[in-house]
Coordinates of C-alpha atoms in Angstrom, one line a residue:
M1 CA 13.8 -9.0 9.7
K2 CA 13.5 -11.5 7.0
F3 CA 11.8 -14.7 8.2
T4 CA 11.0 -17.9 6.8
M5 CA 7.2 -18.5 6.3
G6 CA 6.6 -22.1 6.4
K7 CA 8.9 -23.9 3.9
K8 CA 9.2 -20.9 1.5
V9 CA 11.4 -17.9 2.3
V10 CA 10.0 -14.3 1.7
A11 CA 12.3 -11.4 1.3
L12 CA 11.2 -8.3 3.3
T13 CA 13.6 -5.7 1.9
G14 CA 14.8 -4.5 -1.6
A15 CA 11.1 -4.7 -2.9
A16 CA 9.6 -2.9 -6.0
A17 CA 8.9 0.7 -6.2
M18 CA 6.3 2.4 -3.9
L19 CA 5.4 6.0 -4.4
V20 CA 4.5 7.0 -0.9
S21 CA 2.8 10.5 -0.7
V22 CA 3.7 11.6 2.9
A23 CA 3.6 15.1 3.4
A24 CA 6.9 16.5 4.5
C25 CA 6.0 19.2 7.0
G26 CA 2.7 19.6 8.8
N27 CA 3.3 17.1 11.5
S28 CA 2.2 17.0 14.9
S29 CA 3.7 15.2 18.1
N30 CA 1.3 13.3 20.1
S31 CA 1.8 11.9 23.6
A32 CA 0.4 8.7 24.8
D33 CA -1.3 10.3 27.7
N34 CA -3.7 12.2 25.4
S35 CA -5.8 9.1 24.6
S36 CA -7.4 6.4 26.8
D37 CA -9.4 3.4 26.1
A38 CA -11.6 0.8 27.8
S39 CA -8.5 -1.4 28.6
S40 CA -7.7 0.9 31.6
S41 CA -11.1 0.2 33.0
G42 CA -11.3 -3.5 32.4
D43 CA -14.0 -3.3 29.6
K44 CA -13.5 -5.3 26.4
V45 CA -11.2 -4.0 23.7
E46 CA -10.3 -5.3 20.4
L47 CA -6.9 -4.3 19.2
N48 CA -5.9 -4.4 15.6
V49 CA -2.4 -5.2 14.9
W50 CA -0.7 -5.5 11.3
A51 CA 2.4 -7.6 11.3
W52 CA 3.9 -10.4 9.3
E53 CA 6.4 -12.0 11.9
P54 CA 5.1 -15.5 12.5
T55 CA 6.3 -15.6 16.0
L56 CA 3.6 -13.0 17.0
T57 CA 1.1 -15.7 16.7
Q58 CA 2.0 -17.3 19.9
V59 CA 2.7 -13.9 21.6
V60 CA -0.9 -12.8 20.9
K61 CA -2.3 -16.1 22.4
D62 CA -0.2 -15.5 25.6
F63 CA -1.0 -11.8 25.7
E64 CA -4.7 -12.5 25.7
K65 CA -4.3 -14.9 28.5
A66 CA -2.6 -12.3 30.6
N67 CA -5.1 -9.5 29.5
S68 CA -8.4 -11.2 29.5
N69 CA -10.3 -7.9 28.4
I70 CA -8.1 -7.4 25.3
T71 CA -8.6 -9.4 22.1
V72 CA -6.0 -9.1 19.4
K73 CA -6.8 -9.2 15.8
L74 CA -3.6 -10.1 14.1
T75 CA -3.6 -9.4 10.5
N76 CA -0.7 -10.1 7.9
S77 CA -1.1 -7.3 5.5
G78 CA 2.0 -8.4 3.6
Q79 CA 5.7 -7.9 3.8
G80 CA 7.7 -4.8 3.0
N81 CA 6.2 -2.3 0.6
K82 CA 2.9 -4.2 0.5
T83 CA 2.3 -3.4 4.1
Y84 CA 3.4 0.2 3.7
T85 CA 1.2 0.6 0.6
A86 CA -1.7 -0.4 2.7
L87 CA -0.8 1.5 5.8
T88 CA -0.1 4.7 3.9
N89 CA -3.5 4.4 1.9
A90 CA -5.4 4.1 5.3
I91 CA -3.6 6.9 6.9
N92 CA -4.4 9.2 4.1
A93 CA -7.9 8.0 3.9
G94 CA -8.4 8.7 7.6
S95 CA -9.8 5.5 8.4
G96 CA -8.9 1.7 8.4
A97 CA -5.4 2.1 9.9
P98 CA -4.5 -0.6 12.6
D99 CA -3.8 0.5 16.2
V100 CA -0.3 -1.2 16.0
A101 CA 1.8 -1.9 13.0
Q102 CA 5.1 -3.8 12.4
I103 CA 7.3 -1.2 10.8
E104 CA 10.9 -1.8 9.5
Y105 CA 13.6 0.6 11.0
Y106 CA 14.3 2.3 7.7
A107 CA 10.5 3.3 7.3
I108 CA 10.1 4.7 10.8
P109 CA 11.3 8.4 9.9
E110 CA 8.8 8.2 6.9
Y111 CA 5.8 7.9 9.2
A112 CA 7.2 9.7 12.3
I113 CA 7.8 13.0 10.4
N114 CA 4.2 12.9 9.3
G115 CA 2.8 12.5 12.9
A116 CA 1.4 9.2 11.9
L117 CA 3.1 7.4 14.8
Q118 CA 2.5 7.9 18.5
D119 CA 5.2 9.5 20.5
I120 CA 5.9 7.2 23.4
T121 CA 9.1 8.9 24.7
D122 CA 7.6 9.5 28.1
K123 CA 6.6 5.8 28.5
T124 CA 10.2 4.5 27.7
S125 CA 12.4 6.3 30.2
G126 CA 15.5 4.0 30.8
Y127 CA 14.8 1.6 27.8
D128 CA 18.0 2.6 26.3
S129 CA 19.9 0.1 28.5
Y130 CA 17.5 -2.7 27.6
Y131 CA 18.1 -2.7 23.9
T132 CA 21.1 -2.8 21.7
P133 CA 22.6 0.6 20.7
G134 CA 21.7 0.0 17.1
T135 CA 18.1 -1.0 17.6
W136 CA 17.3 1.7 20.2
S137 CA 18.7 4.5 17.8
S138 CA 16.6 3.1 15.0
V139 CA 13.2 3.7 16.7
H140 CA 14.1 7.5 17.3
W141 CA 13.1 10.4 15.2
G142 CA 14.9 13.5 16.5
D143 CA 14.8 13.1 20.2
K144 CA 11.5 11.3 20.3
V145 CA 10.8 7.5 20.5
Y146 CA 8.2 6.2 18.2
A147 CA 8.3 2.4 18.5
L148 CA 9.8 -0.5 20.5
P149 CA 12.5 -2.5 18.7
M150 CA 11.3 -6.0 17.7
D151 CA 14.4 -7.7 16.2
S152 CA 17.6 -6.7 14.7
G153 CA 19.8 -7.5 11.8
P154 CA 23.5 -6.7 12.5
M155 CA 25.6 -7.4 9.6
A156 CA 27.7 -10.8 9.4
F157 CA 29.9 -12.6 7.1
F158 CA 28.3 -16.1 6.4
Y159 CA 30.4 -18.5 4.4
D160 CA 30.8 -22.0 3.0
K161 CA 33.9 -23.3 4.8
E162 CA 34.2 -26.2 2.4
V163 CA 34.5 -23.9 -0.6
F164 CA 36.8 -21.5 1.3
D165 CA 39.0 -24.3 2.3
K166 CA 39.2 -25.7 -1.2
A167 CA 40.2 -22.2 -2.4
G168 CA 42.9 -22.0 0.3
V169 CA 41.3 -19.1 2.2
D170 CA 40.8 -18.6 5.8
A171 CA 37.6 -16.7 6.1
E172 CA 38.4 -15.9 9.7
Q173 CA 41.5 -13.9 8.6
I174 CA 39.6 -11.7 6.2
K175 CA 39.4 -8.4 8.2
T176 CA 39.5 -5.8 5.4
W177 CA 37.9 -5.3 2.0
D178 CA 41.1 -5.8 0.4
D179 CA 41.5 -9.2 2.1
Y180 CA 38.0 -10.0 0.8
Y181 CA 38.9 -9.0 -2.8
E182 CA 41.9 -11.3 -2.7
A183 CA 39.6 -14.2 -1.5
A184 CA 37.2 -13.3 -4.3
K185 CA 39.8 -14.1 -6.9
K186 CA 40.8 -17.2 -5.3
I187 CA 37.3 -18.5 -5.1
H188 CA 36.4 -17.6 -8.7
A189 CA 39.6 -19.5 -9.9
L190 CA 37.8 -22.7 -8.6
G191 CA 35.6 -22.4 -11.7
D192 CA 33.8 -19.8 -13.9
N193 CA 30.5 -20.5 -12.0
Y194 CA 32.1 -20.0 -8.5
Y195 CA 31.6 -16.6 -6.8
I196 CA 32.3 -15.2 -3.4
T197 CA 28.8 -13.8 -3.3
S198 CA 26.1 -12.4 -5.6
D199 CA 24.7 -8.9 -6.1
T200 CA 22.2 -7.9 -8.7
G201 CA 21.5 -4.5 -7.1
D202 CA 19.8 -4.2 -3.6
A203 CA 19.0 -0.9 -2.2
G204 CA 19.0 -2.3 1.4
F205 CA 22.3 -3.9 1.0
Y206 CA 23.9 -0.9 -0.5
D207 CA 22.7 1.3 2.4
S208 CA 24.1 -1.2 4.9
M209 CA 27.6 -1.3 3.1
T210 CA 28.0 2.4 2.9
W211 CA 26.8 2.5 6.6
L212 CA 29.6 0.0 7.2
A213 CA 32.0 2.1 5.4
G214 CA 31.2 5.1 7.7
A215 CA 29.2 7.1 5.3
T216 CA 26.4 9.5 6.5
P217 CA 24.9 10.5 3.2
F218 CA 21.4 11.6 4.5
Q219 CA 20.4 14.0 7.1
T220 CA 17.1 15.6 8.1
S221 CA 16.7 18.6 10.2
A222 CA 15.0 18.4 13.5
D223 CA 11.9 20.2 12.3
G224 CA 11.7 17.8 9.4
K225 CA 11.8 20.4 6.7
T226 CA 15.3 20.2 5.2
V227 CA 16.9 17.2 3.8
S228 CA 20.6 16.7 2.9
I229 CA 21.3 14.1 0.2
N230 CA 25.1 13.8 -0.4
L231 CA 25.7 10.4 -1.9
T232 CA 28.1 11.7 -4.6
S233 CA 30.1 14.1 -2.2
D234 CA 30.4 11.6 0.9
P235 CA 33.9 10.1 0.7
K236 CA 32.9 6.9 2.6
V237 CA 30.2 6.3 0.0
K238 CA 33.0 6.5 -2.6
T239 CA 35.1 4.1 -0.5
F240 CA 32.4 1.4 -1.0
N241 CA 31.5 2.3 -4.6
D242 CA 35.3 1.9 -5.5
F243 CA 35.5 -1.4 -3.6
W244 CA 32.4 -3.0 -5.3
Q245 CA 33.2 -1.6 -8.7
K246 CA 36.6 -3.5 -8.7
L247 CA 34.7 -6.7 -8.0
L248 CA 32.1 -5.8 -10.7
D249 CA 35.0 -5.0 -13.2
E250 CA 36.8 -8.2 -12.7
G251 CA 33.8 -10.4 -12.9
L252 CA 34.1 -11.6 -9.2
L253 CA 30.4 -11.2 -8.4
D254 CA 27.5 -13.3 -9.5
T255 CA 25.4 -10.4 -10.9
K256 CA 22.8 -12.9 -12.6
T257 CA 21.3 -14.8 -9.7
S258 CA 18.5 -12.8 -8.0
G259 CA 18.5 -12.8 -4.3
W260 CA 15.8 -14.9 -2.6
S261 CA 15.2 -17.0 -5.7
D262 CA 15.4 -20.7 -5.7
E263 CA 18.7 -20.4 -7.9
W264 CA 20.2 -18.2 -5.2
F265 CA 19.6 -20.9 -2.4
K266 CA 20.7 -23.6 -4.7
G267 CA 24.0 -21.7 -5.2
M268 CA 24.4 -21.7 -1.4
V269 CA 24.0 -25.5 -1.5
D270 CA 26.3 -26.4 -4.3
G271 CA 29.0 -23.9 -3.4
T272 CA 28.8 -21.6 -6.3
I273 CA 27.6 -18.7 -4.1
A274 CA 30.3 -19.1 -1.4
S275 CA 29.3 -16.3 1.2
L276 CA 27.0 -13.7 2.2
F277 CA 27.1 -10.3 3.8
T278 CA 23.7 -10.1 5.5
G279 CA 21.7 -9.6 8.7
A280 CA 21.8 -11.9 11.7
W281 CA 18.4 -13.1 10.9
M282 CA 19.8 -15.4 8.1
P283 CA 20.3 -18.7 9.9
A284 CA 16.6 -19.8 10.0
N285 CA 16.4 -19.0 6.2
L286 CA 19.5 -21.0 5.5
A287 CA 18.2 -24.0 7.4
N288 CA 14.9 -23.9 5.5
S289 CA 15.8 -22.8 2.0
A290 CA 19.3 -24.1 1.7
A291 CA 19.1 -27.0 3.9
G292 CA 21.6 -29.1 1.8
G293 CA 24.2 -26.6 2.9
A294 CA 23.9 -27.8 6.6
G295 CA 27.3 -28.4 8.2
K296 CA 29.3 -26.5 5.6
W297 CA 28.5 -23.0 6.6
R298 CA 30.1 -20.9 9.3
V299 CA 29.8 -17.2 10.4
T300 CA 32.4 -14.5 11.3
Q301 CA 32.6 -10.7 11.7
M302 CA 32.3 -8.4 8.7
P303 CA 35.4 -7.3 7.1
T304 CA 35.6 -3.5 6.7
A305 CA 37.3 -0.9 4.6
D306 CA 40.2 -0.3 7.2
G307 CA 39.9 -3.5 9.3
S308 CA 38.1 -1.7 12.1
T309 CA 35.4 -3.6 14.2
T310 CA 32.6 -1.2 13.4
N311 CA 29.3 -2.8 12.0
S312 CA 26.1 -1.9 10.4
E313 CA 22.5 -3.2 10.4
N314 CA 20.6 -4.9 7.5
G315 CA 17.0 -5.2 8.3
G316 CA 15.1 -5.3 11.6
S317 CA 11.6 -4.0 12.5
S318 CA 9.6 -2.5 15.4
L319 CA 6.0 -2.4 16.7
A320 CA 4.6 1.2 16.5
I321 CA 1.3 2.5 17.8
L322 CA -0.5 4.6 15.2
A323 CA -1.4 8.1 16.4
S324 CA -4.9 7.7 15.0
S325 CA -5.6 4.8 17.4
K326 CA -8.3 5.2 20.0
K327 CA -7.0 2.4 22.1
Q328 CA -3.7 3.8 23.2
D329 CA -3.5 2.0 26.6
A330 CA -4.2 -1.4 25.1
A331 CA -1.8 -0.8 22.2
L332 CA 0.9 0.2 24.7
K333 CA 0.3 -2.9 26.8
F334 CA 0.6 -5.2 23.6
I335 CA 3.8 -3.6 22.3
E336 CA 5.3 -3.7 25.9
Y337 CA 4.5 -7.4 26.3
A338 CA 5.7 -8.4 22.8
N339 CA 8.9 -6.3 22.7
H340 CA 9.8 -5.5 26.4
G341 CA 8.1 -8.2 28.3
D342 CA 7.4 -12.0 28.3
G343 CA 6.9 -12.0 24.6
V344 CA 10.5 -11.5 23.8
A345 CA 11.5 -14.8 25.1
T346 CA 8.7 -16.4 22.9
R347 CA 9.8 -14.8 19.8
V348 CA 13.5 -15.4 20.3
A349 CA 12.7 -19.2 21.0
G350 CA 10.9 -19.1 17.8
G351 CA 14.0 -18.0 15.7
A352 CA 13.7 -14.1 16.0
F353 CA 17.1 -12.5 16.3
P354 CA 16.9 -10.4 19.6
A355 CA 16.9 -6.6 19.9
D356 CA 17.6 -6.6 23.7
T357 CA 21.0 -7.1 25.5
A358 CA 19.7 -9.7 28.0
S359 CA 18.6 -12.2 25.4
M360 CA 21.9 -11.9 23.7
K361 CA 23.9 -12.5 27.0
S362 CA 21.7 -15.6 28.0
D363 CA 23.5 -18.9 28.0
S364 CA 20.8 -20.7 26.0
F365 CA 21.2 -18.1 23.3
L366 CA 25.0 -17.9 23.2
N367 CA 25.5 -21.6 23.5
A368 CA 23.2 -22.5 20.7
T369 CA 24.8 -24.7 17.9
T370 CA 21.7 -25.7 16.1
V371 CA 19.1 -23.8 14.2
K372 CA 15.3 -24.6 14.2
N373 CA 13.6 -25.1 10.9
A374 CA 10.1 -24.6 10.0
D375 CA 9.3 -28.0 11.3
G376 CA 10.7 -27.3 14.6
E377 CA 13.7 -29.6 14.0
D378 CA 17.2 -28.8 15.2
V379 CA 19.5 -28.4 12.4
D380 CA 23.4 -28.4 12.9
Y381 CA 23.8 -25.8 10.1
F382 CA 27.2 -24.3 11.3
G383 CA 29.0 -27.5 12.0
G384 CA 28.7 -27.1 15.7
Q385 CA 29.8 -23.5 15.9
K386 CA 28.2 -21.4 18.5
Y387 CA 27.0 -19.0 15.9
N388 CA 25.0 -16.6 18.2
E389 CA 28.1 -15.7 20.1
V390 CA 29.5 -14.3 16.8
L391 CA 26.2 -12.6 15.9
A392 CA 25.9 -11.1 19.5
K393 CA 29.3 -9.5 19.0
A394 CA 28.3 -8.2 15.7
A395 CA 25.3 -6.4 17.3
E396 CA 27.7 -4.8 19.9
N397 CA 29.6 -3.1 17.2
V398 CA 26.9 -1.5 15.2
S399 CA 27.5 2.2 14.8
T400 CA 24.6 4.6 15.4
D401 CA 25.6 7.4 13.0
Y402 CA 23.7 6.4 10.0
K403 CA 20.4 8.0 9.3
F404 CA 17.7 6.9 6.8
L405 CA 15.8 9.4 4.4
P406 CA 12.3 10.6 5.6
F407 CA 11.1 8.8 2.5
E408 CA 13.2 5.8 2.6
V409 CA 10.6 3.5 1.2
Y410 CA 10.3 5.4 -1.9
A411 CA 14.1 5.7 -2.2
R412 CA 14.7 2.0 -2.1
G413 CA 11.9 1.2 -4.5
K414 CA 13.7 3.5 -6.9
F415 CA 17.2 2.2 -6.5
G416 CA 17.0 -0.4 -9.3
D417 CA 15.7 2.0 -11.9
F418 CA 18.9 4.1 -11.8
V419 CA 21.6 1.9 -10.3
G420 CA 20.4 -1.7 -11.8
K421 CA 22.5 -1.1 -15.0
S422 CA 25.6 -0.8 -12.9
Y423 CA 25.4 -4.6 -12.1
T424 CA 25.2 -5.6 -15.9
G425 CA 28.2 -3.6 -16.8
N426 CA 26.3 -1.0 -18.7
Q427 CA 27.4 2.0 -16.4
K428 CA 29.7 2.7 -13.4
L429 CA 28.1 2.2 -10.0
S430 CA 29.1 5.8 -9.2
D431 CA 27.1 7.0 -12.3
G432 CA 24.1 5.1 -11.4
V433 CA 24.1 6.4 -7.7
A434 CA 24.5 9.9 -9.0
A435 CA 21.4 9.5 -11.2
W436 CA 19.5 8.0 -8.1
Q437 CA 20.6 11.0 -5.9
D438 CA 19.2 13.3 -8.7
D439 CA 15.8 11.6 -8.5
L440 CA 15.7 11.6 -4.8
K441 CA 16.5 15.3 -4.7
A442 CA 13.6 16.0 -7.2
Y443 CA 11.3 13.7 -5.2
A444 CA 12.1 15.5 -2.1
G445 CA 11.4 18.9 -3.6
R446 CA 8.1 17.7 -4.9
Q447 CA 7.2 16.5 -1.3
G448 CA 7.9 19.9 0.0
F449 CA 11.2 19.5 1.6
D450 CA 14.0 22.1 1.4
V451 CA 16.9 20.1 -0.2
K452 CA 20.6 20.3 0.2

């Protein structure tokens, strides 16, 4: 999840390169029953938790009141790759790793396959009905469960209604990518500085859009030894590449304004960046960092290549127990409280987009028409629209076929090195993706995977 920290937004995905040396094979599957700690006997326990989501601050306070023998030391070790660098270093060193870590869904395979995360399958029977399909699928590796879903990021189409109206476009009628292309031309006709959206090359966005197209370019064998990387041969990857290349070729995308920059949010205020394809966690970021757009923006379902109602995820994270923790009982109590107990309502009230079906069906959630900003003020950002109704529907439609690489953190970090030139007109998107694939295959081989 991307989450506003105070008044300044921080992007959690699409970060710089991180070379994670996680062994491909040589893992072991642990059961939560194989370790106990003082929490089961009532003795004092200090639990170390690494996480960045600000709603956990209140969750920790409430958890400690309900579990007087457990103290939680909550450490913000940084967002995205900064956390994974520190976490990987601690795991490799054999000391210093936390008991619990917040891990984005795309990074779970990277740690699960190495045996770094605790297998909690036997503790989560029946949980599939509690969580949305996309989030529950995302905490699995093979047939095992390695974390509890914390939030979710089903993709949604956020747009500036004033700009779309001015261009004569009804965004609610944009059902296909062809419809979107036609709308992009009309919006750019408003002026040379008007674009339907921006993209300077973001690996997380690319994954989400190929997922939306129905692509399944990555597969890993159940034993974690063999990886298939088929970006250039998957026809659905080509479907997205061809669509996006047409927008790039015709100058219909802003390829100069970096995501999460001040200029990016300014574009959402003045209308020059007229829409976003992004995760359902976006409302709080808009209310804080593009406050001047309040009242103008709306949200609707994602258009797809063929007009179908399928969807994909963009972002979202979990809480996982480290296999090295000597405090398994306390750790399980904490992640249960935060992600499957009373802590869920606390986090949703604080602005987290829920991963559970009950929260997304609640009247208070579905009927919300305002967004809380960092000062706790209610902002009518979407012109009275019940925006969560749209986002909850988006979550229902997420397909569960897409699989991340078992070294996804590395893959996303290298995306810009090979595909970045495709956004400046110096190469075709398909050529950049082919070069990226070559690097991923080479890296997989160096890490000990058999590569297809």
